[in-house]
Coordinates of C-alpha atoms in Angstrom, one line a residue:
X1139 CA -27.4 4.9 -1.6
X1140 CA -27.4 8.4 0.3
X1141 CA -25.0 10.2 1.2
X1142 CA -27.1 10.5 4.7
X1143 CA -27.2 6.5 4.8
X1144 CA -23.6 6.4 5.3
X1145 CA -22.8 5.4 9.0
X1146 CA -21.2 8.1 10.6
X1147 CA -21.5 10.9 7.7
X1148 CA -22.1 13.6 9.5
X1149 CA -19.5 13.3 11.9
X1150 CA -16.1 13.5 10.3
X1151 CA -14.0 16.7 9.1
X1152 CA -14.2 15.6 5.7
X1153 CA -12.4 18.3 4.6
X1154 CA -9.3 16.5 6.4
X1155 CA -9.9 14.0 3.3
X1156 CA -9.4 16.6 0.5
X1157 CA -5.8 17.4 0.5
X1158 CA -5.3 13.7 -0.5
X1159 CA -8.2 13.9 -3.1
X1160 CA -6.3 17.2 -4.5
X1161 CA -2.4 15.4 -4.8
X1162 CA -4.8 12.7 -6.8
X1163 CA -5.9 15.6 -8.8
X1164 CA -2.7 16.6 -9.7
X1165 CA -1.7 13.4 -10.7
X1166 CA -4.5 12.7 -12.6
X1167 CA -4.1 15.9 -14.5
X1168 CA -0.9 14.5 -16.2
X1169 CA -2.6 11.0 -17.6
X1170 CA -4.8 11.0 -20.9
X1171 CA -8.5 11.1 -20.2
X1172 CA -8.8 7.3 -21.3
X1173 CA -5.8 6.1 -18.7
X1174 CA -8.0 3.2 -16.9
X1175 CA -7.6 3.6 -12.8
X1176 CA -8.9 0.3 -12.4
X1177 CA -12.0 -0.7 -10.7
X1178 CA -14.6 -3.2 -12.2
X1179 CA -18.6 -3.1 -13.5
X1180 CA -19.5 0.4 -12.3
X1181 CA -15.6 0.9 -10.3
X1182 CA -14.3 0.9 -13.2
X1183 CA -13.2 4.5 -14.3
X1184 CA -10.8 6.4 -16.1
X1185 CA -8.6 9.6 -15.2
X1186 CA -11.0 11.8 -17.6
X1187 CA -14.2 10.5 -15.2
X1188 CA -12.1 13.1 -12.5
X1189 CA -11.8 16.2 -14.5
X1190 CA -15.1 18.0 -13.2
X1191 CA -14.7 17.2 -9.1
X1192 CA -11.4 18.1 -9.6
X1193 CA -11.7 21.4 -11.2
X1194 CA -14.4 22.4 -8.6
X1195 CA -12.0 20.9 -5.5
X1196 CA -9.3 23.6 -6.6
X1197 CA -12.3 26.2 -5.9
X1198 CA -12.8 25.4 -2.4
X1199 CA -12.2 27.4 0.7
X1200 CA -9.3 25.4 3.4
X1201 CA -10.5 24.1 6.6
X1202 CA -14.1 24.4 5.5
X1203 CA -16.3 21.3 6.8
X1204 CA -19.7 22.9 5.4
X1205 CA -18.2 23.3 1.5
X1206 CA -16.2 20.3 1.5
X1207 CA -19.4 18.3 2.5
X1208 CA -21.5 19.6 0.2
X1209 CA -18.7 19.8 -2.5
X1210 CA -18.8 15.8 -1.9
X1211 CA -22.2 15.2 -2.0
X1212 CA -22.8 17.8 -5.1
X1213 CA -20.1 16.0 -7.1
X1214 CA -20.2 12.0 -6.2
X1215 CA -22.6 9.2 -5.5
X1216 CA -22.1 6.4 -2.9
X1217 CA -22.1 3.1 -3.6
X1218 CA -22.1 0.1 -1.3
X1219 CA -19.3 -2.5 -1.8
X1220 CA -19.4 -4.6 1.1
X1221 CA -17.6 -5.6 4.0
X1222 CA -14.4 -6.8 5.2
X1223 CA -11.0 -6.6 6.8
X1224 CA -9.4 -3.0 7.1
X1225 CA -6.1 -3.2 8.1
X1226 CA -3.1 -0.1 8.6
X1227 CA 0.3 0.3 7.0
X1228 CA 2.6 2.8 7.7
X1229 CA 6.2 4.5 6.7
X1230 CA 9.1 2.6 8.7
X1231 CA 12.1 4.2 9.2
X1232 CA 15.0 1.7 8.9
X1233 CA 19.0 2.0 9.9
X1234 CA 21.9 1.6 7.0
X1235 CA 24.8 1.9 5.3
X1236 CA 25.8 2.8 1.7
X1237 CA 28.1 0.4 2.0
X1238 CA 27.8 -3.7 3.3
X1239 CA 29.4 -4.6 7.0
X1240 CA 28.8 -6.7 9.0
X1241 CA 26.4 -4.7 10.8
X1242 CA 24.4 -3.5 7.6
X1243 CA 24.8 -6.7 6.0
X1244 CA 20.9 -7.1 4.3
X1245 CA 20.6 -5.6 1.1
X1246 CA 17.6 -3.9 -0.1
X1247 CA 17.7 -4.0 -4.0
X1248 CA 16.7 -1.6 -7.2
X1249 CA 14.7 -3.1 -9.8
X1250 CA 16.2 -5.6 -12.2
X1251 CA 16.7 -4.6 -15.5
X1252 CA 15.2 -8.1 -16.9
X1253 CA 12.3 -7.6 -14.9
X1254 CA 9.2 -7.6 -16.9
X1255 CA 5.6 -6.7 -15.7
X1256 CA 2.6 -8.6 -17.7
X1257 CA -1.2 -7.4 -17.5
X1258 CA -3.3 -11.3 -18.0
X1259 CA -6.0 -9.5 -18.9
X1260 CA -4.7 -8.6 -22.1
X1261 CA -4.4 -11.8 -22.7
X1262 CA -7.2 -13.4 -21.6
X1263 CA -10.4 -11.6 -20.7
X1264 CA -11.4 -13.8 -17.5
X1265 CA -7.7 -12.7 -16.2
X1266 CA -8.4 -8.3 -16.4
X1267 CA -6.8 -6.5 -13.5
X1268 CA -4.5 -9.6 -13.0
X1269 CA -0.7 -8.6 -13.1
X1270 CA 2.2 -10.7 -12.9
X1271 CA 6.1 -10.2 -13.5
X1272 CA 9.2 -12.3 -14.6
X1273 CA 11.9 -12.6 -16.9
X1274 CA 12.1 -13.2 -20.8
X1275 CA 14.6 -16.0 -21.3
X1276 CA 14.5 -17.9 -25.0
X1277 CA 11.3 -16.5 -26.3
X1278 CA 9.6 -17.6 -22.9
X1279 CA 8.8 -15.2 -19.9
X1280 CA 10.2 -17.5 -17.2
X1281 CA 9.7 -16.5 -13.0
X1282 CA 12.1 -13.9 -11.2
X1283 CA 13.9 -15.5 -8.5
X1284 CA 12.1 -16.2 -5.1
X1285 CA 12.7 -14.0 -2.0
X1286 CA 14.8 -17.7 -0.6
X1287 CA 16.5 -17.5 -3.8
X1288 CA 17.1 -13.8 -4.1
X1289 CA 18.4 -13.9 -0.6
X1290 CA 20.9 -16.2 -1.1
X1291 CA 23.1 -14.4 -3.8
X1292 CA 21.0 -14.9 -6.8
X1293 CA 20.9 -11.0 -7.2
X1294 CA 24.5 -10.3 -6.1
X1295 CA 27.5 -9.3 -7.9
X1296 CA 25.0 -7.0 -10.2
X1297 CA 25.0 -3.4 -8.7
X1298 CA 21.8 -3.8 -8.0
X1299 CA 22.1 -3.0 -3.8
X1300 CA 20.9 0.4 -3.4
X1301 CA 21.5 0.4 0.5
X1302 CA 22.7 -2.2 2.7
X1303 CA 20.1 -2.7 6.4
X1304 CA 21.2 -3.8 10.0
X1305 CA 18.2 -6.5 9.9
X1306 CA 16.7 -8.9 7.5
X1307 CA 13.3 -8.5 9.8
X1308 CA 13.2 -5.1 9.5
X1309 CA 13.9 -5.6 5.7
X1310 CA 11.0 -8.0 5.3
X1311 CA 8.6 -5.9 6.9
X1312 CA 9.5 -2.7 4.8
X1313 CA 8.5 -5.0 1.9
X1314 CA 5.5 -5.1 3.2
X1315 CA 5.1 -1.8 4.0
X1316 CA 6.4 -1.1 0.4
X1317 CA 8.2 2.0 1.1
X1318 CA 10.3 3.6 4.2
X1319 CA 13.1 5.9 5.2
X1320 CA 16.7 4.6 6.0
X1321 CA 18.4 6.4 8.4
X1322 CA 22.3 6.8 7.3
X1323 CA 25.4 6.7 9.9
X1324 CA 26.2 10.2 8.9
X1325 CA 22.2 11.1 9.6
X1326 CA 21.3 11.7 6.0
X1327 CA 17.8 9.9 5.5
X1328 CA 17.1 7.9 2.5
X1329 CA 13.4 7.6 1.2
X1330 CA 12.4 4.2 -0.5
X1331 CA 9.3 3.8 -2.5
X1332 CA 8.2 0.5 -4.3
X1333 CA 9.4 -0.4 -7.9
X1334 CA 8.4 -3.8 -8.6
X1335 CA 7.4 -7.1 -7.0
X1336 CA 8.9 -10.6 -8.2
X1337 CA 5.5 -11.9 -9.9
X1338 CA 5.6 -14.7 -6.8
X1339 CA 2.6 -14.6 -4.5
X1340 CA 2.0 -12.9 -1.4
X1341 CA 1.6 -15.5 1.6
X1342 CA 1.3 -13.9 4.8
X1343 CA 3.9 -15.2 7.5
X1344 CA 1.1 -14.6 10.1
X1345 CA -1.3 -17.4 9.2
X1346 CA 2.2 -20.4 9.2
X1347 CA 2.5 -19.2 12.4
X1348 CA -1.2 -20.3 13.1
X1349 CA -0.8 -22.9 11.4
X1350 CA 2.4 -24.4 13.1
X1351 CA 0.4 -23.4 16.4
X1352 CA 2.6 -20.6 17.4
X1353 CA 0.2 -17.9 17.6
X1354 CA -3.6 -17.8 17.6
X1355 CA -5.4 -16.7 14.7
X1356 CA -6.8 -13.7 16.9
X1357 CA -3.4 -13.0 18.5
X1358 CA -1.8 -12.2 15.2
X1359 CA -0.3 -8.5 14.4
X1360 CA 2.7 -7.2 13.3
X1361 CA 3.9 -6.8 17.3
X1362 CA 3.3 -10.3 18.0
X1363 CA 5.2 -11.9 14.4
X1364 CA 8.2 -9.3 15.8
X1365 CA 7.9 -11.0 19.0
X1366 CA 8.1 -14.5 17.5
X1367 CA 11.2 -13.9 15.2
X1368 CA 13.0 -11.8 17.7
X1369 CA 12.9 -15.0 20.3
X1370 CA 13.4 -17.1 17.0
X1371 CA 16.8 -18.6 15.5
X1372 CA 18.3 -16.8 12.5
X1373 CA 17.9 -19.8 11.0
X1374 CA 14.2 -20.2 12.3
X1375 CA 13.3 -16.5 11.7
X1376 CA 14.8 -16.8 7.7
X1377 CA 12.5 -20.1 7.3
X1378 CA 9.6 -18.2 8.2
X1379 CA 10.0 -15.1 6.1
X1380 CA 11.5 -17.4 3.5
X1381 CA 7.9 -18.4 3.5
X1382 CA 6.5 -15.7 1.9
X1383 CA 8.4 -15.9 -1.9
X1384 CA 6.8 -12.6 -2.9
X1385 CA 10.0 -9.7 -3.1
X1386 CA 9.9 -6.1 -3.7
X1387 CA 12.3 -3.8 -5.5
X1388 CA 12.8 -0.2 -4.3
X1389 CA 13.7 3.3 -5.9
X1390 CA 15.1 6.3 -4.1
X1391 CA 12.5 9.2 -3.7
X1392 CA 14.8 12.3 -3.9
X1393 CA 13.5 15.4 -3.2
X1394 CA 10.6 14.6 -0.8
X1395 CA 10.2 16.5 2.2
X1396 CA 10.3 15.3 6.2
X1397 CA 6.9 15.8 6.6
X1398 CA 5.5 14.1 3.5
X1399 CA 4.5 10.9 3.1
X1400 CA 6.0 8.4 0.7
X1401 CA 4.2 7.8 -2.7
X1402 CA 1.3 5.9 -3.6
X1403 CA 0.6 3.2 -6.4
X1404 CA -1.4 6.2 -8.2
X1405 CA 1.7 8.7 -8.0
X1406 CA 0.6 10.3 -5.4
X1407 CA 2.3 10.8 -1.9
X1408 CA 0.1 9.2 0.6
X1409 CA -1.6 11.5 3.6
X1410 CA -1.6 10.2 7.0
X1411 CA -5.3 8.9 7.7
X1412 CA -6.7 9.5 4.9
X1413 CA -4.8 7.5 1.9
X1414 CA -6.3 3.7 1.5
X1415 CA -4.7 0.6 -0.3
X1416 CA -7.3 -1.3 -2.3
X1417 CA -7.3 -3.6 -4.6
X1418 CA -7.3 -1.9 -8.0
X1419 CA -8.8 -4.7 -10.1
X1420 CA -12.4 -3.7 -7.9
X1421 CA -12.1 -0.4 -6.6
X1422 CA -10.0 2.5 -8.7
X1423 CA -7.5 4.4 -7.7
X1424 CA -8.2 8.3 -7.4
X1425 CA -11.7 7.3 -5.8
X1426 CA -13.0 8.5 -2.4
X1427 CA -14.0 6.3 -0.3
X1428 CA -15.8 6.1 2.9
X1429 CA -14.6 3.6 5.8
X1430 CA -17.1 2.5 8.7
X1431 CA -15.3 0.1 11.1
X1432 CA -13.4 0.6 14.4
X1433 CA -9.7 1.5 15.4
X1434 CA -7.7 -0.7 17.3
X1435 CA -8.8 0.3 20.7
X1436 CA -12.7 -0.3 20.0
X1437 CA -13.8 3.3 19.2
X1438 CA -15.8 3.8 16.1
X1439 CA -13.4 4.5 12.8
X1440 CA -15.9 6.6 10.5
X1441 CA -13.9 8.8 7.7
X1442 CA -13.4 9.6 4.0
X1443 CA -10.4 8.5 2.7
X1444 CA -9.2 8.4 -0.9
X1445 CA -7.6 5.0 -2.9
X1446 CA -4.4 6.0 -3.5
X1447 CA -2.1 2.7 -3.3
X1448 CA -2.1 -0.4 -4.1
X1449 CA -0.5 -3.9 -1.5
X1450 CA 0.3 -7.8 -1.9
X1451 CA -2.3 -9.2 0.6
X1452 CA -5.0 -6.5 -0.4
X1453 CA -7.7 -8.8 -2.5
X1454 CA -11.2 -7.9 -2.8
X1455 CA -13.2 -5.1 -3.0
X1456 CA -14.1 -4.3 0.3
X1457 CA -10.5 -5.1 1.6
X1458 CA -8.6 -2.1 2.2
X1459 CA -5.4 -0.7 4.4
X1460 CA -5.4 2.7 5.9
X1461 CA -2.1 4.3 5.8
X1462 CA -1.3 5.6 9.3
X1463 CA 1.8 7.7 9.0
X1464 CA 5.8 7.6 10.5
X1465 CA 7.3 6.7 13.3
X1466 CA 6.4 5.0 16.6
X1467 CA 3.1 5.7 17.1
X1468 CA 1.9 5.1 13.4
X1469 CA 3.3 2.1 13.6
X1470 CA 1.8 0.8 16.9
X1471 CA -1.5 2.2 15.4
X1472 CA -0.9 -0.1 12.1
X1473 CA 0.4 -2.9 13.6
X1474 CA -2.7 -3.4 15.6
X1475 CA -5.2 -2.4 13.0
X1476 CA -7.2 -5.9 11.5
X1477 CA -10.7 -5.1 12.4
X1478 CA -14.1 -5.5 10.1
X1479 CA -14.7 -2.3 8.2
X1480 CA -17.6 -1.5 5.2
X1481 CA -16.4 0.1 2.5
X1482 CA -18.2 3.1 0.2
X1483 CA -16.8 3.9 -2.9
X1484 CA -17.9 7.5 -3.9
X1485 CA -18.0 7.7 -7.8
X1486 CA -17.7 11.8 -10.0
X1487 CA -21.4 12.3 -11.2

């Protein structure tokens, strides 16, 4: 389609987009030409596909609407991939210890060495972009330990505790976040990115709470599951997240600055706004992409993003999550964010 078909085209600073399309480009420029980003059919793409748009985005002027418009529509074609659910992540910032207490008594855990991460589609064809994880035991790759499991000692006594939290909620939802900052007692901040995921799928804690009749399927959000477990039980709020088996393993970002965002699946780190979670068995990572729904509050959301990161509950190729930022407000802004949204994938000429 054209680039003048797009809803909304005309009216965003796309140039806000191209910072994030330039940290792609440097990451991009590292991989062999043949490194698949994912993507399927006509998605699917390779770092080389990049090389041209890339070179000429190094070329253009800053804070230039008029040049990074046409840049976009010189370089790329739109296609159409549908509709669905757009919803928002964001960077939490968490409070911890490098030691355990019994105020920071949650751990929050590096990856294990036996872990081992499996592409199906190696094995069988019908299985490509499919990734799972376990453990070799015996000449057999047997499942990782479940998030129930994991959290009642079957990781500990290992060295594997890279911080210790003051709360398993805010622990579970910077798994779902899959990165964050942990504020120390001494004020030194920590930065957290994802490492690895326990093979064990994703189930959203959200829908058993519809399903138990606790919240309505319209009412759910991140600020009304907070509400829930915070009137909860310990015992009632750990059944619930014990729910979802999926777990994820952290690394420490050293080196990143205040004002940057964690890093993306792609390597990337992630701009506020602008950087999108896909899935990257339909839509590849590296690719712009155009999102026409609406914000939380109602107003039209119309703005070019790039795929830059990957998440559990993000399946399909219209499905996507806009990554809003830090702090208070982003997360408000993400925790509110489940709205329809169409999704254009712009692919390099």
């Amino acid at each position: 389609m054209a680039f003048t078909e797009l809803p909304g085209w005309a009216g965003d600073r796309v140039e806000a987009a191209l910072p994030a399309f330039r940290a792609s480009c440097a990451v991009l420029a590292r991989m062999p030409e043949d490194r698949p980003l994912g993507g399927a059919g006509e998605l699917a793409l390779r770092a080389g596909n990049f090389t041209q748009a890339c070179t000429a985005a190094a070329r253009l002027p800053q804070a230039d609407t008029g040049a990074a418009r046409d840049f976009f529509e010189r370089h790329f074609s739109v296609l159409a991939v549908g509709q669905d659910v757009l919803t928002g992540y964001y960077e939490p910032e968490l409070r911890g210890s490098p030691t355990p207490s019994a105020t920071y008594a949650t751990p929050l855990h590096g990856r294990p060495p036996e872990l081992v991460e499996v592409d199906l589609g190696a094995f069988v064809p019908d299985l490509a972009g499919r990734r799972t994880a376990g453990q070799v035991r015996d000449g057999r790759l047997l499942p990782l330990p479940s998030r129930a499991e994991i959290l009642a000692g079957a990781l500990d006594g290992r060295g594997l505790e890279l911080v210790w939290v003051d709360s398993p909620v805010d622990a579970f939802f910077l798994q779902i976040q899959g990165s964050g900052r942990v504020r120390m007692p001494d004020g030194a901040v920590l930065r957290l990115g994802y490492a690895a995921q326990n093979g064990h799928p994703y189930h959203a804690i959200g829908r058993s709470l519809v399903e138990i009749g606790a919240l309505a399927r319209e009412d759910v959000s991140m600020q009304s599951i907070r509400a829930w477990l915070a009137a909860a039980t310990p015992a009632e709020a750990a059944a619930l997240m014990n729910r979802n088996p999926s777990y994820v393993f952290f690394r420490p970002l050293p080196g990143l600055a205040a004002d940057t965002g964690p890093l993306g699946a792609l390597g990337a780190p992630l701009t506020p706004g602008r950087s999108l979670a896909v899935d990257r068995r339909q839509t590849p990572l590296g690719a712009p992409v155009w999102v026409a729904g609406r914000d939380p509050a109602g107003a039209p959301l119309r703005r070019l993003a790039v795929a830059q990161d990957t998440g559990g509950a993000i399946r399909g190729a219209a499905r996507a999550d806009l990554f809003t930022g830090w702090g208070e407000a982003a997360a408000e802004r993400a925790g509110r964010m489940r709205d329809p949204a169409a999704l254009f994938v712009l692919l390099p000429k």
